[in-house]
């Protein structure tokens, strides 16, 4: 890639990405950019040829990078974007701040973001995917986000502009989240800490937290009864329909649908990105064929299937 703008951060050509994802698979970034700060990122994007694709990458906890890698520039935010600031009843966190760290810092201040404690990943991804568990979602507490657009312009957007829904948001095209501000309910610090400890214990008892996964593979299907007929009064769990299709423990190459929790696609050792994605697609087909339910990917899959 020629004639890239000067930066204060780091530009690395053909940077392997497998070690930056929880699945430990995938090809390289044509160019990896680790900006020094928001101004460095904004200046780079403003000067970058608009035809060059840009992909923002967090900590790789909900991502499969395909084996052919990612063309263009991959932007990975680091230490300059992980601050956590608490001002009264408001919490502002950089996009690279880990969800778990934000939850703990907020709890120490008597603010309830405990639902973030067991969510893998960083705040940028949590906002983009409207992350949630235990009946709480980012949408419940988010007030605004700061973003940089593809032209390098900086904007503060109210939460309403994101139209947050189940595992989705409507960010402007090319937007990279820099920080998010939350207004969580107040709570007793000790009670919040105890709640998070309980959540962690329950997660570790039911999920394969020691294995190479990217969290939940598929979104929970909504609007189906246990018979598979449309019914807005019932919601199913993705793991349950996978289990009902007899796919707990299903394998393809080095990929497996985890025995402990079958909605966790797992690199059991030596899996390629193609193994993982192809097994996921096989699961989708068999669930549809057996139950008439279409599972939607929650894990993002990016890049090229094969190297050029």
mmCIF file of C-alpha atoms in Angstrom:
data_model
loop_
_atom_site.group_PDB
_atom_site.id
_atom_site.type_symbol
_atom_site.label_atom_id
_atom_site.label_comp_id
_atom_site.label_asym_id
_atom_site.label_seq_id
_atom_site.Cartn_x
_atom_site.Cartn_y
_atom_site.Cartn_z
ATOM 1 C CA UNK A 1 0.000 0.000 0.000
ATOM 2 C CA UNK A 2 1.593 3.220 -1.213
ATOM 3 C CA UNK A 3 1.520 6.893 -0.164
ATOM 4 C CA UNK A 4 -0.095 6.517 3.219
ATOM 5 C CA UNK A 5 -0.433 9.691 5.323
ATOM 6 C CA UNK A 6 2.163 10.311 8.048
ATOM 7 C CA UNK A 7 1.110 9.229 11.550
ATOM 8 C CA UNK A 8 2.285 9.528 15.140
ATOM 9 C CA UNK A 9 1.067 6.033 15.898
ATOM 10 C CA UNK A 10 2.193 2.779 14.289
ATOM 11 C CA UNK A 11 1.624 1.449 10.762
ATOM 12 C CA UNK A 12 2.490 -2.205 10.114
ATOM 13 C CA UNK A 13 2.194 -3.830 6.703
ATOM 14 C CA UNK A 14 0.937 -7.424 6.337
ATOM 15 C CA UNK A 15 0.387 -7.734 10.082
ATOM 16 C CA UNK A 16 -0.928 -11.202 11.058
ATOM 17 C CA UNK A 17 -4.204 -10.844 12.954
ATOM 18 C CA UNK A 18 -4.703 -14.353 14.328
ATOM 19 C CA UNK A 19 -2.937 -13.514 17.597
ATOM 20 C CA UNK A 20 -5.188 -10.468 18.049
ATOM 21 C CA UNK A 21 -8.418 -12.490 18.036
ATOM 22 C CA UNK A 22 -9.827 -14.831 20.666
ATOM 23 C CA UNK A 23 -10.279 -17.566 18.046
ATOM 24 C CA UNK A 24 -6.593 -17.371 17.051
ATOM 25 C CA UNK A 25 -7.335 -17.773 13.335
ATOM 26 C CA UNK A 26 -7.194 -15.663 10.198
ATOM 27 C CA UNK A 27 -4.894 -13.957 7.750
ATOM 28 C CA UNK A 28 -3.092 -10.602 7.898
ATOM 29 C CA UNK A 29 -4.204 -7.011 7.679
ATOM 30 C CA UNK A 30 -2.868 -5.406 4.503
ATOM 31 C CA UNK A 31 -2.018 -2.516 6.831
ATOM 32 C CA UNK A 32 -2.594 -2.290 10.590
ATOM 33 C CA UNK A 33 -2.864 1.222 12.048
ATOM 34 C CA UNK A 34 -2.586 1.765 15.793
ATOM 35 C CA UNK A 35 -3.240 5.493 16.255
ATOM 36 C CA UNK A 36 -1.646 7.461 19.058
ATOM 37 C CA UNK A 37 -4.861 9.318 19.884
ATOM 38 C CA UNK A 38 -8.098 10.578 18.365
ATOM 39 C CA UNK A 39 -6.406 13.468 16.585
ATOM 40 C CA UNK A 40 -3.879 11.096 14.980
ATOM 41 C CA UNK A 41 -6.704 8.863 13.746
ATOM 42 C CA UNK A 42 -8.783 11.783 12.461
ATOM 43 C CA UNK A 43 -5.872 13.299 10.543
ATOM 44 C CA UNK A 44 -4.985 9.926 9.005
ATOM 45 C CA UNK A 45 -8.537 9.259 7.831
ATOM 46 C CA UNK A 46 -8.919 12.776 6.423
ATOM 47 C CA UNK A 47 -5.773 12.344 4.310
ATOM 48 C CA UNK A 48 -6.297 8.686 3.333
ATOM 49 C CA UNK A 49 -7.439 7.916 -0.204
ATOM 50 C CA UNK A 50 -11.248 7.502 0.127
ATOM 51 C CA UNK A 51 -11.081 4.341 -2.003
ATOM 52 C CA UNK A 52 -9.024 2.503 0.640
ATOM 53 C CA UNK A 53 -11.286 0.355 2.847
ATOM 54 C CA UNK A 54 -11.019 0.858 6.618
ATOM 55 C CA UNK A 55 -12.062 -1.688 9.228
ATOM 56 C CA UNK A 56 -12.088 -0.872 12.976
ATOM 57 C CA UNK A 57 -11.067 -3.817 15.157
ATOM 58 C CA UNK A 58 -11.434 -4.140 18.906
ATOM 59 C CA UNK A 59 -9.951 -6.910 21.021
ATOM 60 C CA UNK A 60 -11.172 -9.586 18.610
ATOM 61 C CA UNK A 61 -13.548 -11.227 21.080
ATOM 62 C CA UNK A 62 -16.514 -11.440 18.696
ATOM 63 C CA UNK A 63 -14.707 -11.825 15.399
ATOM 64 C CA UNK A 64 -13.547 -14.357 12.839
ATOM 65 C CA UNK A 65 -10.892 -12.993 10.489
ATOM 66 C CA UNK A 66 -11.022 -15.113 7.350
ATOM 67 C CA UNK A 67 -7.903 -16.916 6.169
ATOM 68 C CA UNK A 68 -7.183 -14.508 3.295
ATOM 69 C CA UNK A 69 -6.892 -11.553 5.649
ATOM 70 C CA UNK A 70 -8.378 -8.061 5.472
ATOM 71 C CA UNK A 71 -7.611 -5.712 2.576
ATOM 72 C CA UNK A 72 -7.064 -2.024 3.209
ATOM 73 C CA UNK A 73 -6.402 -0.555 6.647
ATOM 74 C CA UNK A 74 -7.380 -2.217 9.912
ATOM 75 C CA UNK A 75 -7.600 0.325 12.744
ATOM 76 C CA UNK A 76 -6.968 -1.035 16.213
ATOM 77 C CA UNK A 77 -7.439 1.333 19.126
ATOM 78 C CA UNK A 78 -5.125 0.879 22.095
ATOM 79 C CA UNK A 79 -3.983 2.668 25.228
ATOM 80 C CA UNK A 80 -4.840 6.131 23.988
ATOM 81 C CA UNK A 81 -8.497 5.082 23.880
ATOM 82 C CA UNK A 82 -9.064 3.119 27.103
ATOM 83 C CA UNK A 83 -9.668 5.857 29.674
ATOM 84 C CA UNK A 84 -12.572 5.593 32.138
ATOM 85 C CA UNK A 85 -13.900 8.810 33.674
ATOM 86 C CA UNK A 86 -16.638 9.082 36.274
ATOM 87 C CA UNK A 87 -18.333 12.425 36.867
ATOM 88 C CA UNK A 88 -21.232 12.301 39.300
ATOM 89 C CA UNK A 89 -23.718 9.865 37.820
ATOM 90 C CA UNK A 90 -22.030 9.720 34.420
ATOM 91 C CA UNK A 91 -19.446 7.217 33.138
ATOM 92 C CA UNK A 92 -17.408 7.959 30.008
ATOM 93 C CA UNK A 93 -15.255 5.143 28.646
ATOM 94 C CA UNK A 94 -12.903 5.018 25.703
ATOM 95 C CA UNK A 95 -13.751 2.560 22.950
ATOM 96 C CA UNK A 96 -10.775 0.352 23.865
ATOM 97 C CA UNK A 97 -11.693 0.125 27.556
ATOM 98 C CA UNK A 98 -12.626 -3.434 28.460
ATOM 99 C CA UNK A 99 -16.266 -3.975 29.388
ATOM 100 C CA UNK A 100 -15.245 -5.754 32.580
ATOM 101 C CA UNK A 101 -13.005 -2.865 33.684
ATOM 102 C CA UNK A 102 -15.770 -0.332 33.079
ATOM 103 C CA UNK A 103 -18.216 -2.407 35.116
ATOM 104 C CA UNK A 104 -15.803 -2.639 38.049
ATOM 105 C CA UNK A 105 -14.868 1.035 38.029
ATOM 106 C CA UNK A 106 -18.515 2.051 37.874
ATOM 107 C CA UNK A 107 -19.439 -0.317 40.715
ATOM 108 C CA UNK A 108 -16.688 1.127 42.898
ATOM 109 C CA UNK A 109 -18.361 4.511 42.383
ATOM 110 C CA UNK A 110 -21.812 3.120 43.217
ATOM 111 C CA UNK A 111 -23.040 3.041 39.615
ATOM 112 C CA UNK A 112 -24.660 -0.049 38.151
ATOM 113 C CA UNK A 113 -23.099 -1.248 34.902
ATOM 114 C CA UNK A 114 -22.790 -4.757 36.314
ATOM 115 C CA UNK A 115 -24.267 -6.368 33.186
ATOM 116 C CA UNK A 116 -21.019 -5.479 31.386
ATOM 117 C CA UNK A 117 -18.897 -7.503 33.799
ATOM 118 C CA UNK A 118 -19.227 -10.842 32.019
ATOM 119 C CA UNK A 119 -19.378 -9.509 28.452
ATOM 120 C CA UNK A 120 -16.106 -10.138 26.615
ATOM 121 C CA UNK A 121 -14.663 -7.311 24.588
ATOM 122 C CA UNK A 122 -14.378 -3.559 24.699
ATOM 123 C CA UNK A 123 -16.788 -0.644 24.886
ATOM 124 C CA UNK A 124 -16.665 0.173 21.174
ATOM 125 C CA UNK A 125 -17.915 -3.283 20.289
ATOM 126 C CA UNK A 126 -20.429 -3.277 23.139
ATOM 127 C CA UNK A 127 -22.022 -0.111 21.769
ATOM 128 C CA UNK A 128 -21.950 -1.252 18.142
ATOM 129 C CA UNK A 129 -23.640 -4.556 19.060
ATOM 130 C CA UNK A 130 -25.868 -3.157 21.831
ATOM 131 C CA UNK A 131 -24.369 -5.761 24.126
ATOM 132 C CA UNK A 132 -26.394 -7.029 27.030
ATOM 133 C CA UNK A 133 -27.213 -9.825 29.443
ATOM 134 C CA UNK A 134 -29.303 -10.455 32.548
ATOM 135 C CA UNK A 135 -32.071 -8.354 30.996
ATOM 136 C CA UNK A 136 -29.966 -5.189 30.649
ATOM 137 C CA UNK A 137 -28.539 -3.685 27.479
ATOM 138 C CA UNK A 138 -26.255 -0.851 26.451
ATOM 139 C CA UNK A 139 -29.358 0.883 25.055
ATOM 140 C CA UNK A 140 -30.755 1.160 28.591
ATOM 141 C CA UNK A 141 -27.910 3.347 29.865
ATOM 142 C CA UNK A 142 -26.124 4.887 26.867
ATOM 143 C CA UNK A 143 -26.490 8.667 26.498
ATOM 144 C CA UNK A 144 -24.030 9.547 23.716
ATOM 145 C CA UNK A 145 -21.052 8.390 21.665
ATOM 146 C CA UNK A 146 -18.093 10.194 20.167
ATOM 147 C CA UNK A 147 -17.160 8.993 16.678
ATOM 148 C CA UNK A 148 -14.781 9.823 13.870
ATOM 149 C CA UNK A 149 -16.148 9.463 10.348
ATOM 150 C CA UNK A 150 -14.321 8.227 7.255
ATOM 151 C CA UNK A 151 -13.564 11.832 6.238
ATOM 152 C CA UNK A 152 -11.813 12.452 9.571
ATOM 153 C CA UNK A 153 -14.547 14.625 11.079
ATOM 154 C CA UNK A 154 -15.381 14.192 14.776
ATOM 155 C CA UNK A 155 -18.978 14.039 15.999
ATOM 156 C CA UNK A 156 -20.866 13.558 19.257
ATOM 157 C CA UNK A 157 -24.043 11.570 18.631
ATOM 158 C CA UNK A 158 -26.953 11.145 21.059
ATOM 159 C CA UNK A 159 -27.817 7.527 21.771
ATOM 160 C CA UNK A 160 -31.161 7.912 19.998
ATOM 161 C CA UNK A 161 -29.343 8.465 16.698
ATOM 162 C CA UNK A 162 -27.902 4.938 16.890
ATOM 163 C CA UNK A 163 -31.343 3.259 16.828
ATOM 164 C CA UNK A 164 -30.051 0.482 19.058
ATOM 165 C CA UNK A 165 -31.825 -2.862 18.649
ATOM 166 C CA UNK A 166 -31.143 -6.475 19.506
ATOM 167 C CA UNK A 167 -27.407 -6.941 18.799
ATOM 168 C CA UNK A 168 -27.341 -4.060 16.333
ATOM 169 C CA UNK A 169 -26.951 -0.318 15.863
ATOM 170 C CA UNK A 170 -27.239 2.187 13.012
ATOM 171 C CA UNK A 171 -23.962 4.057 13.117
ATOM 172 C CA UNK A 172 -23.097 6.320 10.173
ATOM 173 C CA UNK A 173 -21.227 4.551 7.380
ATOM 174 C CA UNK A 174 -17.528 4.339 8.155
ATOM 175 C CA UNK A 175 -17.907 5.608 11.719
ATOM 176 C CA UNK A 176 -15.341 4.496 14.286
ATOM 177 C CA UNK A 177 -16.431 4.789 17.917
ATOM 178 C CA UNK A 178 -13.935 6.658 20.077
ATOM 179 C CA UNK A 179 -15.799 6.838 23.409
ATOM 180 C CA UNK A 180 -19.214 6.324 24.974
ATOM 181 C CA UNK A 181 -20.998 8.020 27.860
ATOM 182 C CA UNK A 182 -23.443 6.182 30.121
ATOM 183 C CA UNK A 183 -25.919 7.253 32.797
ATOM 184 C CA UNK A 184 -26.344 4.089 34.890
ATOM 185 C CA UNK A 185 -28.599 3.725 37.922
ATOM 186 C CA UNK A 186 -27.050 4.149 41.344
ATOM 187 C CA UNK A 187 -26.417 1.240 43.691
ATOM 188 C CA UNK A 188 -24.521 0.195 46.766
ATOM 189 C CA UNK A 189 -20.903 -0.549 45.861
ATOM 190 C CA UNK A 190 -20.657 -3.695 47.986
ATOM 191 C CA UNK A 191 -23.950 -5.040 46.639
ATOM 192 C CA UNK A 192 -22.852 -4.386 43.055
ATOM 193 C CA UNK A 193 -19.527 -6.139 43.659
ATOM 194 C CA UNK A 194 -21.293 -9.177 45.108
ATOM 195 C CA UNK A 195 -23.661 -9.286 42.132
ATOM 196 C CA UNK A 196 -20.737 -9.316 39.712
ATOM 197 C CA UNK A 197 -19.053 -12.123 41.642
ATOM 198 C CA UNK A 198 -22.246 -14.148 41.372
ATOM 199 C CA UNK A 199 -22.525 -13.439 37.645
ATOM 200 C CA UNK A 200 -18.949 -14.590 37.081
ATOM 201 C CA UNK A 201 -19.557 -17.814 38.983
ATOM 202 C CA UNK A 202 -22.680 -18.571 36.943
ATOM 203 C CA UNK A 203 -20.900 -17.804 33.674
ATOM 204 C CA UNK A 204 -17.953 -20.039 34.490
ATOM 205 C CA UNK A 205 -20.315 -22.865 35.452
ATOM 206 C CA UNK A 206 -22.263 -22.752 32.180
ATOM 207 C CA UNK A 207 -19.893 -21.405 29.525
ATOM 208 C CA UNK A 208 -16.529 -22.646 28.162
ATOM 209 C CA UNK A 209 -14.564 -19.640 29.402
ATOM 210 C CA UNK A 210 -11.211 -21.428 29.152
ATOM 211 C CA UNK A 211 -11.648 -22.451 25.496
ATOM 212 C CA UNK A 212 -10.890 -20.539 22.300
ATOM 213 C CA UNK A 213 -14.282 -19.111 21.425
ATOM 214 C CA UNK A 214 -15.678 -15.773 20.292
ATOM 215 C CA UNK A 215 -18.616 -15.763 22.684
ATOM 216 C CA UNK A 216 -22.113 -16.620 21.506
ATOM 217 C CA UNK A 217 -22.019 -17.693 17.859
ATOM 218 C CA UNK A 218 -25.650 -17.009 16.923
ATOM 219 C CA UNK A 219 -28.264 -14.549 18.089
ATOM 220 C CA UNK A 220 -31.185 -15.955 20.007
ATOM 221 C CA UNK A 221 -34.070 -16.509 17.560
ATOM 222 C CA UNK A 222 -37.155 -14.513 18.534
ATOM 223 C CA UNK A 223 -40.759 -15.043 17.603
ATOM 224 C CA UNK A 224 -40.877 -18.830 17.485
ATOM 225 C CA UNK A 225 -42.639 -21.252 19.768
ATOM 226 C CA UNK A 226 -41.072 -24.531 20.790
ATOM 227 C CA UNK A 227 -42.737 -26.132 17.748
ATOM 228 C CA UNK A 228 -40.965 -23.726 15.382
ATOM 229 C CA UNK A 229 -44.141 -21.884 14.394
ATOM 230 C CA UNK A 230 -44.178 -18.097 14.429
ATOM 231 C CA UNK A 231 -45.326 -16.925 17.850
ATOM 232 C CA UNK A 232 -44.413 -13.494 19.202
ATOM 233 C CA UNK A 233 -45.085 -14.614 22.770
ATOM 234 C CA UNK A 234 -42.161 -17.048 22.858
ATOM 235 C CA UNK A 235 -38.430 -16.584 22.489
ATOM 236 C CA UNK A 236 -36.029 -19.465 22.005
ATOM 237 C CA UNK A 237 -32.370 -19.740 22.899
ATOM 238 C CA UNK A 238 -29.880 -20.439 20.140
ATOM 239 C CA UNK A 239 -28.174 -23.147 22.186
ATOM 240 C CA UNK A 240 -31.498 -24.966 22.609
ATOM 241 C CA UNK A 241 -32.290 -25.185 18.904
ATOM 242 C CA UNK A 242 -28.705 -26.271 18.154
ATOM 243 C CA UNK A 243 -29.043 -28.954 20.815
ATOM 244 C CA UNK A 244 -32.401 -30.050 19.434
ATOM 245 C CA UNK A 245 -30.782 -30.521 16.028
ATOM 246 C CA UNK A 246 -28.270 -32.910 17.598
ATOM 247 C CA UNK A 247 -25.321 -30.612 16.954
ATOM 248 C CA UNK A 248 -23.788 -30.314 20.414
ATOM 249 C CA UNK A 249 -20.200 -31.467 19.877
ATOM 250 C CA UNK A 250 -20.428 -31.344 16.056
ATOM 251 C CA UNK A 251 -16.993 -30.988 14.444
ATOM 252 C CA UNK A 252 -15.416 -29.859 11.191
ATOM 253 C CA UNK A 253 -11.634 -29.902 10.950
ATOM 254 C CA UNK A 254 -10.398 -28.249 14.134
ATOM 255 C CA UNK A 255 -13.722 -26.549 14.837
ATOM 256 C CA UNK A 256 -16.349 -27.841 17.273
ATOM 257 C CA UNK A 257 -19.707 -26.716 18.658
ATOM 258 C CA UNK A 258 -18.730 -26.756 22.293
ATOM 259 C CA UNK A 259 -20.006 -29.672 24.350
ATOM 260 C CA UNK A 260 -20.420 -27.503 27.442
ATOM 261 C CA UNK A 261 -22.471 -24.866 25.582
ATOM 262 C CA UNK A 262 -23.379 -25.659 21.959
ATOM 263 C CA UNK A 263 -23.771 -22.007 20.924
ATOM 264 C CA UNK A 264 -20.036 -21.518 21.431
ATOM 265 C CA UNK A 265 -18.152 -22.247 18.214
ATOM 266 C CA UNK A 266 -14.700 -23.314 19.374
ATOM 267 C CA UNK A 267 -11.209 -23.674 17.963
ATOM 268 C CA UNK A 268 -10.378 -27.015 19.524
ATOM 269 C CA UNK A 269 -6.883 -26.911 18.055
ATOM 270 C CA UNK A 270 -5.574 -26.263 14.573
ATOM 271 C CA UNK A 271 -8.829 -24.896 13.171
ATOM 272 C CA UNK A 272 -8.757 -22.573 10.194
ATOM 273 C CA UNK A 273 -11.151 -19.663 9.858
ATOM 274 C CA UNK A 274 -12.829 -21.645 7.072
ATOM 275 C CA UNK A 275 -13.355 -24.611 9.430
ATOM 276 C CA UNK A 276 -15.102 -22.359 11.930
ATOM 277 C CA UNK A 277 -17.262 -20.484 9.450
ATOM 278 C CA UNK A 278 -18.178 -23.606 7.494
ATOM 279 C CA UNK A 279 -19.208 -25.426 10.671
ATOM 280 C CA UNK A 280 -21.352 -22.451 11.624
ATOM 281 C CA UNK A 281 -23.027 -22.498 8.223
ATOM 282 C CA UNK A 282 -23.603 -26.249 8.513
ATOM 283 C CA UNK A 283 -25.296 -25.679 11.870
ATOM 284 C CA UNK A 284 -27.499 -22.976 10.367
ATOM 285 C CA UNK A 285 -28.567 -25.290 7.550
ATOM 286 C CA UNK A 286 -29.344 -28.243 9.799
ATOM 287 C CA UNK A 287 -31.292 -26.117 12.280
ATOM 288 C CA UNK A 288 -33.344 -24.665 9.445
ATOM 289 C CA UNK A 289 -33.905 -28.061 7.824
ATOM 290 C CA UNK A 290 -34.992 -29.673 11.104
ATOM 291 C CA UNK A 291 -36.908 -26.820 12.758
ATOM 292 C CA UNK A 292 -37.560 -24.117 10.174
ATOM 293 C CA UNK A 293 -35.585 -21.597 12.237
ATOM 294 C CA UNK A 294 -32.977 -19.351 10.637
ATOM 295 C CA UNK A 295 -30.086 -18.667 13.008
ATOM 296 C CA UNK A 296 -28.383 -15.320 12.490
ATOM 297 C CA UNK A 297 -24.663 -14.922 13.122
ATOM 298 C CA UNK A 298 -23.709 -12.878 16.171
ATOM 299 C CA UNK A 299 -19.988 -13.315 15.498
ATOM 300 C CA UNK A 300 -18.718 -10.934 12.821
ATOM 301 C CA UNK A 301 -16.860 -12.576 9.929
ATOM 302 C CA UNK A 302 -14.575 -10.302 7.924
ATOM 303 C CA UNK A 303 -11.945 -10.483 5.212
ATOM 304 C CA UNK A 304 -11.208 -12.736 2.277
ATOM 305 C CA UNK A 305 -11.797 -16.495 2.227
ATOM 306 C CA UNK A 306 -8.494 -17.049 0.414
ATOM 307 C CA UNK A 307 -5.307 -15.072 -0.091
ATOM 308 C CA UNK A 308 -4.905 -13.501 -3.531
#
